[in-house]
Short mmCIF file of N, CA, C and O in Angstrom, two decimals:
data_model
loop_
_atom_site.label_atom_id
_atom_site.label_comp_id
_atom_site.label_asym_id
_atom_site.label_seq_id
_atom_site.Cartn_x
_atom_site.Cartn_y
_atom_site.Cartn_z
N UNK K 10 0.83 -1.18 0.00
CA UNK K 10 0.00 0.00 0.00
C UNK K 10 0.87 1.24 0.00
O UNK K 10 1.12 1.85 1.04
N UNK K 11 1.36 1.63 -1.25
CA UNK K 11 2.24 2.52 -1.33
C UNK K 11 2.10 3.19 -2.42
O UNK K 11 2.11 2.61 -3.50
N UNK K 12 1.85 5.22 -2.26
CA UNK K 12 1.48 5.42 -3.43
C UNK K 12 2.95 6.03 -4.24
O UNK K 12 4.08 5.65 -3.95
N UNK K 13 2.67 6.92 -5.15
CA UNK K 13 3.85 7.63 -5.93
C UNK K 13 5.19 8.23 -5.41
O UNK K 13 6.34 8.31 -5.83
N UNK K 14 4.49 8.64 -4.31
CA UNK K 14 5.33 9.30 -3.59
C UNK K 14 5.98 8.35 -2.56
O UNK K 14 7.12 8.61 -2.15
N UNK K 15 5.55 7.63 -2.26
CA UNK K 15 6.37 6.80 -1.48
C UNK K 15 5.77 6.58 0.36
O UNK K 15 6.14 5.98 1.36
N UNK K 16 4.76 7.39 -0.01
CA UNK K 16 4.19 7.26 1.80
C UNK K 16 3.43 6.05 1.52
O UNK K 16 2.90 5.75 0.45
N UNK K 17 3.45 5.22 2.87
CA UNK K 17 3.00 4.09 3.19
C UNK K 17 1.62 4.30 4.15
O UNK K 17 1.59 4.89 5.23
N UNK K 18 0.29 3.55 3.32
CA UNK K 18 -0.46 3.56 4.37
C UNK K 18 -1.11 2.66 5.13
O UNK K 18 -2.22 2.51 5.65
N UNK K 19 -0.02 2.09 5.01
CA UNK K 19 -0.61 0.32 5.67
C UNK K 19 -0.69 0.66 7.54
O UNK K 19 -1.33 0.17 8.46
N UNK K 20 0.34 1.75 7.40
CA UNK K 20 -0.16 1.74 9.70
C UNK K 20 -1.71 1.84 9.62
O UNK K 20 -2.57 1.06 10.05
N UNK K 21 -1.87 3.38 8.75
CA UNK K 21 -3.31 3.72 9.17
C UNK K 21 -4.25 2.38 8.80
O UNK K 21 -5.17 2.30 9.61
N UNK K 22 -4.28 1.56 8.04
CA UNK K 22 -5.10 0.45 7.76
C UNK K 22 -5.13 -0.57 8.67
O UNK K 22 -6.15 -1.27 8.75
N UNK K 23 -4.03 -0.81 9.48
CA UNK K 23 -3.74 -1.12 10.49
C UNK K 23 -4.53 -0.75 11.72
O UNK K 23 -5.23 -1.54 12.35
N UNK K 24 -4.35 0.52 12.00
CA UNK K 24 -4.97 1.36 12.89
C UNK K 24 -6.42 0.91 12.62
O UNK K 24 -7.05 0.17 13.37
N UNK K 25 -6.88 1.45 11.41
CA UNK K 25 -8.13 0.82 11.21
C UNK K 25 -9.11 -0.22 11.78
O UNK K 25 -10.17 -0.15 12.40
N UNK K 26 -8.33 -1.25 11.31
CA UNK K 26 -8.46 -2.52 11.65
C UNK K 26 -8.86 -2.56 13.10
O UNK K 26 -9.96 -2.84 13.57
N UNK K 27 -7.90 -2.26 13.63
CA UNK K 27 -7.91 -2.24 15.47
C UNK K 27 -9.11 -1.49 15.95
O UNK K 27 -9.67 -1.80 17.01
N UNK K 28 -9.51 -0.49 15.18
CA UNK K 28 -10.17 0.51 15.91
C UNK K 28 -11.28 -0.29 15.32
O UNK K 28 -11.97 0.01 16.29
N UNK K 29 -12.27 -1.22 14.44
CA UNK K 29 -12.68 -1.83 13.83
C UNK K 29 -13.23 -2.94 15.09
O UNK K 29 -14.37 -3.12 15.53
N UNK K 30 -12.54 -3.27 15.27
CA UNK K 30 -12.24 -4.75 16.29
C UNK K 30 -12.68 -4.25 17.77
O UNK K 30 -13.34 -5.05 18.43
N UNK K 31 -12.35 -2.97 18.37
CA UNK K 31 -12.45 -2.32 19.41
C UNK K 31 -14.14 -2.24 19.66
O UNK K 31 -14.89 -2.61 20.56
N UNK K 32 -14.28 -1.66 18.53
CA UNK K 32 -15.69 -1.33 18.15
C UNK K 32 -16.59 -2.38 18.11
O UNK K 32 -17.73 -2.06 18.43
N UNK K 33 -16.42 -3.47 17.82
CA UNK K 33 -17.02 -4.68 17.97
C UNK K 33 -17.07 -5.62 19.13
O UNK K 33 -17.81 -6.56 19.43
N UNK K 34 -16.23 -5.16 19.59
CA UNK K 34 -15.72 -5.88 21.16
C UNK K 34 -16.52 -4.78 22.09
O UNK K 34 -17.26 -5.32 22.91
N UNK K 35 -16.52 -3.57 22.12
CA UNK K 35 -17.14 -2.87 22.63
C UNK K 35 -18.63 -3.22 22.89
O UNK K 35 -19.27 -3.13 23.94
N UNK K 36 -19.07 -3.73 21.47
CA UNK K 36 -20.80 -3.15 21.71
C UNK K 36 -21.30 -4.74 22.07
O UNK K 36 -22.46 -4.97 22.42
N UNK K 37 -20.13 -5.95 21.91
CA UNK K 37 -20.17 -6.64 22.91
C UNK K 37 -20.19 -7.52 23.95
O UNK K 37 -20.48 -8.70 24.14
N UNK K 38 -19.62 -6.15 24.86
CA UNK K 38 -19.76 -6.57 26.70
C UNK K 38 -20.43 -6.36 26.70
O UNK K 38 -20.72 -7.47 27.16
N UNK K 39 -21.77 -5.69 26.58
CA UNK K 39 -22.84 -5.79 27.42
C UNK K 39 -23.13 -7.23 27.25
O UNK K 39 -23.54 -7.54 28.38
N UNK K 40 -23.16 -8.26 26.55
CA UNK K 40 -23.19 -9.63 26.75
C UNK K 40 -22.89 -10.10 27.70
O UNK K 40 -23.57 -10.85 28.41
N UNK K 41 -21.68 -9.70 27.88
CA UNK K 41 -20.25 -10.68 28.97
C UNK K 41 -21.16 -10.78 30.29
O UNK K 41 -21.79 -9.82 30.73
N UNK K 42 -21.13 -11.97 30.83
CA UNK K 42 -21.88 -11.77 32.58
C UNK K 42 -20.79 -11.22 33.59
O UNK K 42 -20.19 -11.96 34.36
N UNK K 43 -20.62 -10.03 33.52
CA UNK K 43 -20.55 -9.26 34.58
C UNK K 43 -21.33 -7.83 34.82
O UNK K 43 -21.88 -7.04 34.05
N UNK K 44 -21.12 -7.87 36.24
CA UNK K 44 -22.25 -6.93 36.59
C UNK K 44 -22.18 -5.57 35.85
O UNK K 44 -21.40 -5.33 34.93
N UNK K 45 -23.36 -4.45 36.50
CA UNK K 45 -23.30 -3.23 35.57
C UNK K 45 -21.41 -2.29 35.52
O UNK K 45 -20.64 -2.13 34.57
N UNK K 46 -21.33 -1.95 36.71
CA UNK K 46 -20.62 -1.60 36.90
C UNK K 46 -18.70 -2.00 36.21
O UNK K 46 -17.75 -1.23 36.07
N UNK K 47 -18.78 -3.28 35.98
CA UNK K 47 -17.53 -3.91 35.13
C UNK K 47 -17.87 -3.87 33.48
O UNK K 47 -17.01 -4.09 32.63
N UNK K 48 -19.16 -3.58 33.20
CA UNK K 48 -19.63 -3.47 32.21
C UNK K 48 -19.03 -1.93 31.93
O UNK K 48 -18.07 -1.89 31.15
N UNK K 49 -19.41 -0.93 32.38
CA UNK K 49 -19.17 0.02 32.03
C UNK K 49 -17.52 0.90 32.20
O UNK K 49 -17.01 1.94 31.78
N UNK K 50 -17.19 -0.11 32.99
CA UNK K 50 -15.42 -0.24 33.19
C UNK K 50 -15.03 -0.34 32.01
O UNK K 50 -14.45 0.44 31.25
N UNK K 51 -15.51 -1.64 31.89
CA UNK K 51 -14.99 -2.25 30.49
C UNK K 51 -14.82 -1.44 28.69
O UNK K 51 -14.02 -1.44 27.76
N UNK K 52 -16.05 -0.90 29.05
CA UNK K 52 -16.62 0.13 27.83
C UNK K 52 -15.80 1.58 27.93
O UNK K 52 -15.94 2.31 26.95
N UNK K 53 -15.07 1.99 28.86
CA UNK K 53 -14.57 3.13 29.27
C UNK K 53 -13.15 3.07 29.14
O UNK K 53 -12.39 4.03 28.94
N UNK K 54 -12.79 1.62 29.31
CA UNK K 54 -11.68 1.12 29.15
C UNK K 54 -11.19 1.29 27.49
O UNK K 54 -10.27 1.95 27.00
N UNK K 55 -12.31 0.33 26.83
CA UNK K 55 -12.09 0.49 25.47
C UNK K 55 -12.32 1.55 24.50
O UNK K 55 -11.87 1.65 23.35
N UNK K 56 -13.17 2.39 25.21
CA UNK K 56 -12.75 4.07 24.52
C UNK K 56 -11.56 4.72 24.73
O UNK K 56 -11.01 5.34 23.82
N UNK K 57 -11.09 4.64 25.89
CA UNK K 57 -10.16 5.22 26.37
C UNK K 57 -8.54 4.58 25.04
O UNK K 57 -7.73 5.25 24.41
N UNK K 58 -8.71 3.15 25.14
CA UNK K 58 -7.89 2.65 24.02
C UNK K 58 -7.99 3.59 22.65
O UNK K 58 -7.07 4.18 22.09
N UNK K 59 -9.42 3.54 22.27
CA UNK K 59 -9.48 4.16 21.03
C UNK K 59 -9.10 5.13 20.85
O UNK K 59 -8.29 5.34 19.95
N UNK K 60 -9.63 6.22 21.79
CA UNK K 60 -8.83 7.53 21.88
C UNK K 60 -7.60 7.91 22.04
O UNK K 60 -7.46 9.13 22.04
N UNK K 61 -6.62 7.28 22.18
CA UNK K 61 -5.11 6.68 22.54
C UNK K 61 -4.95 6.71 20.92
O UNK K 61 -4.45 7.75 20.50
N UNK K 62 -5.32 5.73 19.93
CA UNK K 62 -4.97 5.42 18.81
C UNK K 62 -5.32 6.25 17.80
O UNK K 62 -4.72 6.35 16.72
N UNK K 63 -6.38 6.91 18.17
CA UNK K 63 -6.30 8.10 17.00
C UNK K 63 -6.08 9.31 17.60
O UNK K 63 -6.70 10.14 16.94
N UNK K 64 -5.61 9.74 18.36
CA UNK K 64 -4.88 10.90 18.50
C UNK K 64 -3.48 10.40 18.31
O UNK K 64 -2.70 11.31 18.03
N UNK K 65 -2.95 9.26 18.37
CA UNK K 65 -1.91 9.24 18.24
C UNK K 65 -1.22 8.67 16.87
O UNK K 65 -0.02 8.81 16.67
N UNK K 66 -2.09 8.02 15.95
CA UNK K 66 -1.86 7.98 14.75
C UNK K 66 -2.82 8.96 13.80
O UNK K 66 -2.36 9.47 12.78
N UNK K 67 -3.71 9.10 14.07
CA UNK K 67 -4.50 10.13 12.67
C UNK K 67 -4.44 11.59 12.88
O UNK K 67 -4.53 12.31 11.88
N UNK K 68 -4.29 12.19 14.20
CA UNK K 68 -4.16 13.47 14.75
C UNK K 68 -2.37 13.66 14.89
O UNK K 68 -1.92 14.81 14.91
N UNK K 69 -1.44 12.49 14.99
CA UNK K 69 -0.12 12.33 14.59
C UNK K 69 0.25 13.42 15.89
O UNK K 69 0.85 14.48 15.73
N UNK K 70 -0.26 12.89 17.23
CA UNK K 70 0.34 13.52 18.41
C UNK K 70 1.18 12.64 18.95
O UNK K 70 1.53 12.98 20.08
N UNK K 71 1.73 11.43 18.47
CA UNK K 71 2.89 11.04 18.92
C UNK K 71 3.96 11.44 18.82
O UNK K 71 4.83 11.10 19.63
N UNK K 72 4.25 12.39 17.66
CA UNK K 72 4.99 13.26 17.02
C UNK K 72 5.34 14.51 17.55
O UNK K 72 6.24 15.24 17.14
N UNK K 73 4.36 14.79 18.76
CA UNK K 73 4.53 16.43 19.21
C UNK K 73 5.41 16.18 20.68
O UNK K 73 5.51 15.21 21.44
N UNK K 74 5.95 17.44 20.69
CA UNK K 74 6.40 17.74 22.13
C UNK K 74 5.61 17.17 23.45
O UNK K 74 4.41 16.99 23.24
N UNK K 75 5.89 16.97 24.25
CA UNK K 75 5.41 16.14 25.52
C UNK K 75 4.40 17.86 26.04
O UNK K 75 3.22 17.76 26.39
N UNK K 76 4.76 18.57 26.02
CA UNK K 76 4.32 19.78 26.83
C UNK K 76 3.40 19.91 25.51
O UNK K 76 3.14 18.71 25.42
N UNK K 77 2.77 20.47 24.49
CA UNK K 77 1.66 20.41 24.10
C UNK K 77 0.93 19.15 23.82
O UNK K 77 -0.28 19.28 23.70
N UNK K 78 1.35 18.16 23.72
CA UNK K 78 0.56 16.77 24.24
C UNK K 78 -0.39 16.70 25.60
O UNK K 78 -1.53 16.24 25.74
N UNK K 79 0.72 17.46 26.75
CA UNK K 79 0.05 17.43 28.00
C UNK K 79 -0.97 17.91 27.93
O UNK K 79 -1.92 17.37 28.49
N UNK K 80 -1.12 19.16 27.19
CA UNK K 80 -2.21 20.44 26.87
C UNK K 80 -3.54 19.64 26.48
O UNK K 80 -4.57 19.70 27.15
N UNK K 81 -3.35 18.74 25.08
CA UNK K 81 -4.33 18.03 24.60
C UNK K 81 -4.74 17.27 25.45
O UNK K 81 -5.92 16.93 25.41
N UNK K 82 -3.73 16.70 26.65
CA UNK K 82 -4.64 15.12 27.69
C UNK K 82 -5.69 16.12 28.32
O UNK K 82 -6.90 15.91 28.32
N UNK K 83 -4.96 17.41 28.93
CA UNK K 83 -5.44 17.66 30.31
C UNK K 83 -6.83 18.47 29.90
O UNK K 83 -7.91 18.28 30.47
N UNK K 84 -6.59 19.55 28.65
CA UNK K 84 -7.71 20.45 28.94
C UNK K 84 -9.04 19.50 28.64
O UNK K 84 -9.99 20.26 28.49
N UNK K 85 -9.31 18.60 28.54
CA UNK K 85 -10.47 17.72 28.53
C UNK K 85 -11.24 17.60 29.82
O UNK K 85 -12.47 17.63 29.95
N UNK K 86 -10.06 17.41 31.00
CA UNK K 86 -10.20 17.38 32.23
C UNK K 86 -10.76 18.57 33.17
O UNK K 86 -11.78 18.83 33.81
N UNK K 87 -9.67 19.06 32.93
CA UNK K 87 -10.29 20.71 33.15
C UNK K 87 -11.84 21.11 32.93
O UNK K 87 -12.69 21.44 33.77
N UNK K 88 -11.92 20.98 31.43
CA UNK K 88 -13.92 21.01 31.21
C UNK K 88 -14.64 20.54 32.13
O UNK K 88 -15.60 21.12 32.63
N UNK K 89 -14.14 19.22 32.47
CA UNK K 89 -14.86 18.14 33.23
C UNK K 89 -15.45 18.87 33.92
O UNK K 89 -16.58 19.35 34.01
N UNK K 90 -13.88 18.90 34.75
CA UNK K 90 -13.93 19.32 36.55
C UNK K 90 -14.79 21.11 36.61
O UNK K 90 -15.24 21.53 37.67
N UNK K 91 -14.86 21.85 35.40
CA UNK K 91 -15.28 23.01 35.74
C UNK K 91 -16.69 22.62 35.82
O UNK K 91 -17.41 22.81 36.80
N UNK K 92 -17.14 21.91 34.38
CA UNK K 92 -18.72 21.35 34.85
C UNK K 92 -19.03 20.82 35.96
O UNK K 92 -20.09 21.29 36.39
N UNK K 93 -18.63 20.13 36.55
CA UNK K 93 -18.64 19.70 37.67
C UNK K 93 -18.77 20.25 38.93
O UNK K 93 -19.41 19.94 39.94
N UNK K 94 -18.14 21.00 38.67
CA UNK K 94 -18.01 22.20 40.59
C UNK K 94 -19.41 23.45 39.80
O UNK K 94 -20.13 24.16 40.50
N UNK K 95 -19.44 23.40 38.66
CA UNK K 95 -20.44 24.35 38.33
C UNK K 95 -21.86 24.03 38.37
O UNK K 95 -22.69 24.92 38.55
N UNK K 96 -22.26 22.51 38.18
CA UNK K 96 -23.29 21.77 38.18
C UNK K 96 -23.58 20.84 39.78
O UNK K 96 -24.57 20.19 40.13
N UNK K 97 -22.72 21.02 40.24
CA UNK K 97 -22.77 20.27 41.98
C UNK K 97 -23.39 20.97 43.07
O UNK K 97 -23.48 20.53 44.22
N UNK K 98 -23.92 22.33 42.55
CA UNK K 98 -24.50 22.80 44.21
C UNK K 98 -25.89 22.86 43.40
O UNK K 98 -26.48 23.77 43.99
N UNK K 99 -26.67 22.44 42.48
CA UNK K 99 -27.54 22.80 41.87
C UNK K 99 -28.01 21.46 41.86
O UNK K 99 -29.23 21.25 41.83
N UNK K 100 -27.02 20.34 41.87
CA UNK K 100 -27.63 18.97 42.53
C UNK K 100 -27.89 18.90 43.73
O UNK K 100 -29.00 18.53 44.12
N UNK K 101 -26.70 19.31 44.73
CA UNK K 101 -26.85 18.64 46.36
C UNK K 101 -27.75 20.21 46.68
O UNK K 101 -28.47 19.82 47.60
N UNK K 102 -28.09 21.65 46.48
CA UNK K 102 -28.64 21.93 47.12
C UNK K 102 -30.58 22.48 46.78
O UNK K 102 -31.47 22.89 47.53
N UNK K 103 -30.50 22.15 45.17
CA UNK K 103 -31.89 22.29 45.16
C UNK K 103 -32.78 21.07 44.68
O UNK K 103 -33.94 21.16 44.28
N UNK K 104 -31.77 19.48 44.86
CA UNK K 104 -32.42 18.32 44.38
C UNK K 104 -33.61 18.32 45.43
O UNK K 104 -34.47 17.44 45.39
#
């Protein structure tokens, strides 16, 4: 799988593949007999894989500096946690 130029795209087909397989394995555990909770481990687990593999082959952040990499893990987190402290007194104090 190689065109004129000489780039190879057999990783990404590769990649493919995996992310293919992930996806199928994903939808399923809900089969597998374990309870809810390992169920949704499980499913969180295997996104978490996926998201690993295409940021790191199709978004080609294996390639970047460790310090804007960090940028891409964390500000996801950040959102989280702001929703979170922003949406938490509006649960515990007017549920």
């Amino acid at each position: 799988m190689e065109v004129s130029n000489g780039v190879s795209y057999a990783p990404y087909v590769i990649i493919w593949v995996w992310l293919i397989a992930l996806l199928v394995g994903g939808t399923f555990v809900s089969y597998l007999p374990v309870g809810k909770t390992g169920i949704v481990l499980l499913i969180l687990g295997i996104a978490l894989i996926k998201t690993l593999l295409v940021g790191m082959f199709y978004m080609h952040l294996k390639s970047e500096r460790s310090v804007s990499l960090w940028v891409v893990v964390l500000f996801p987190f950040l959102l989280v946690g702001a929703t979170v402290l922003l949406i938490a007194p509006a649960i515990f104090f007017f549920a």
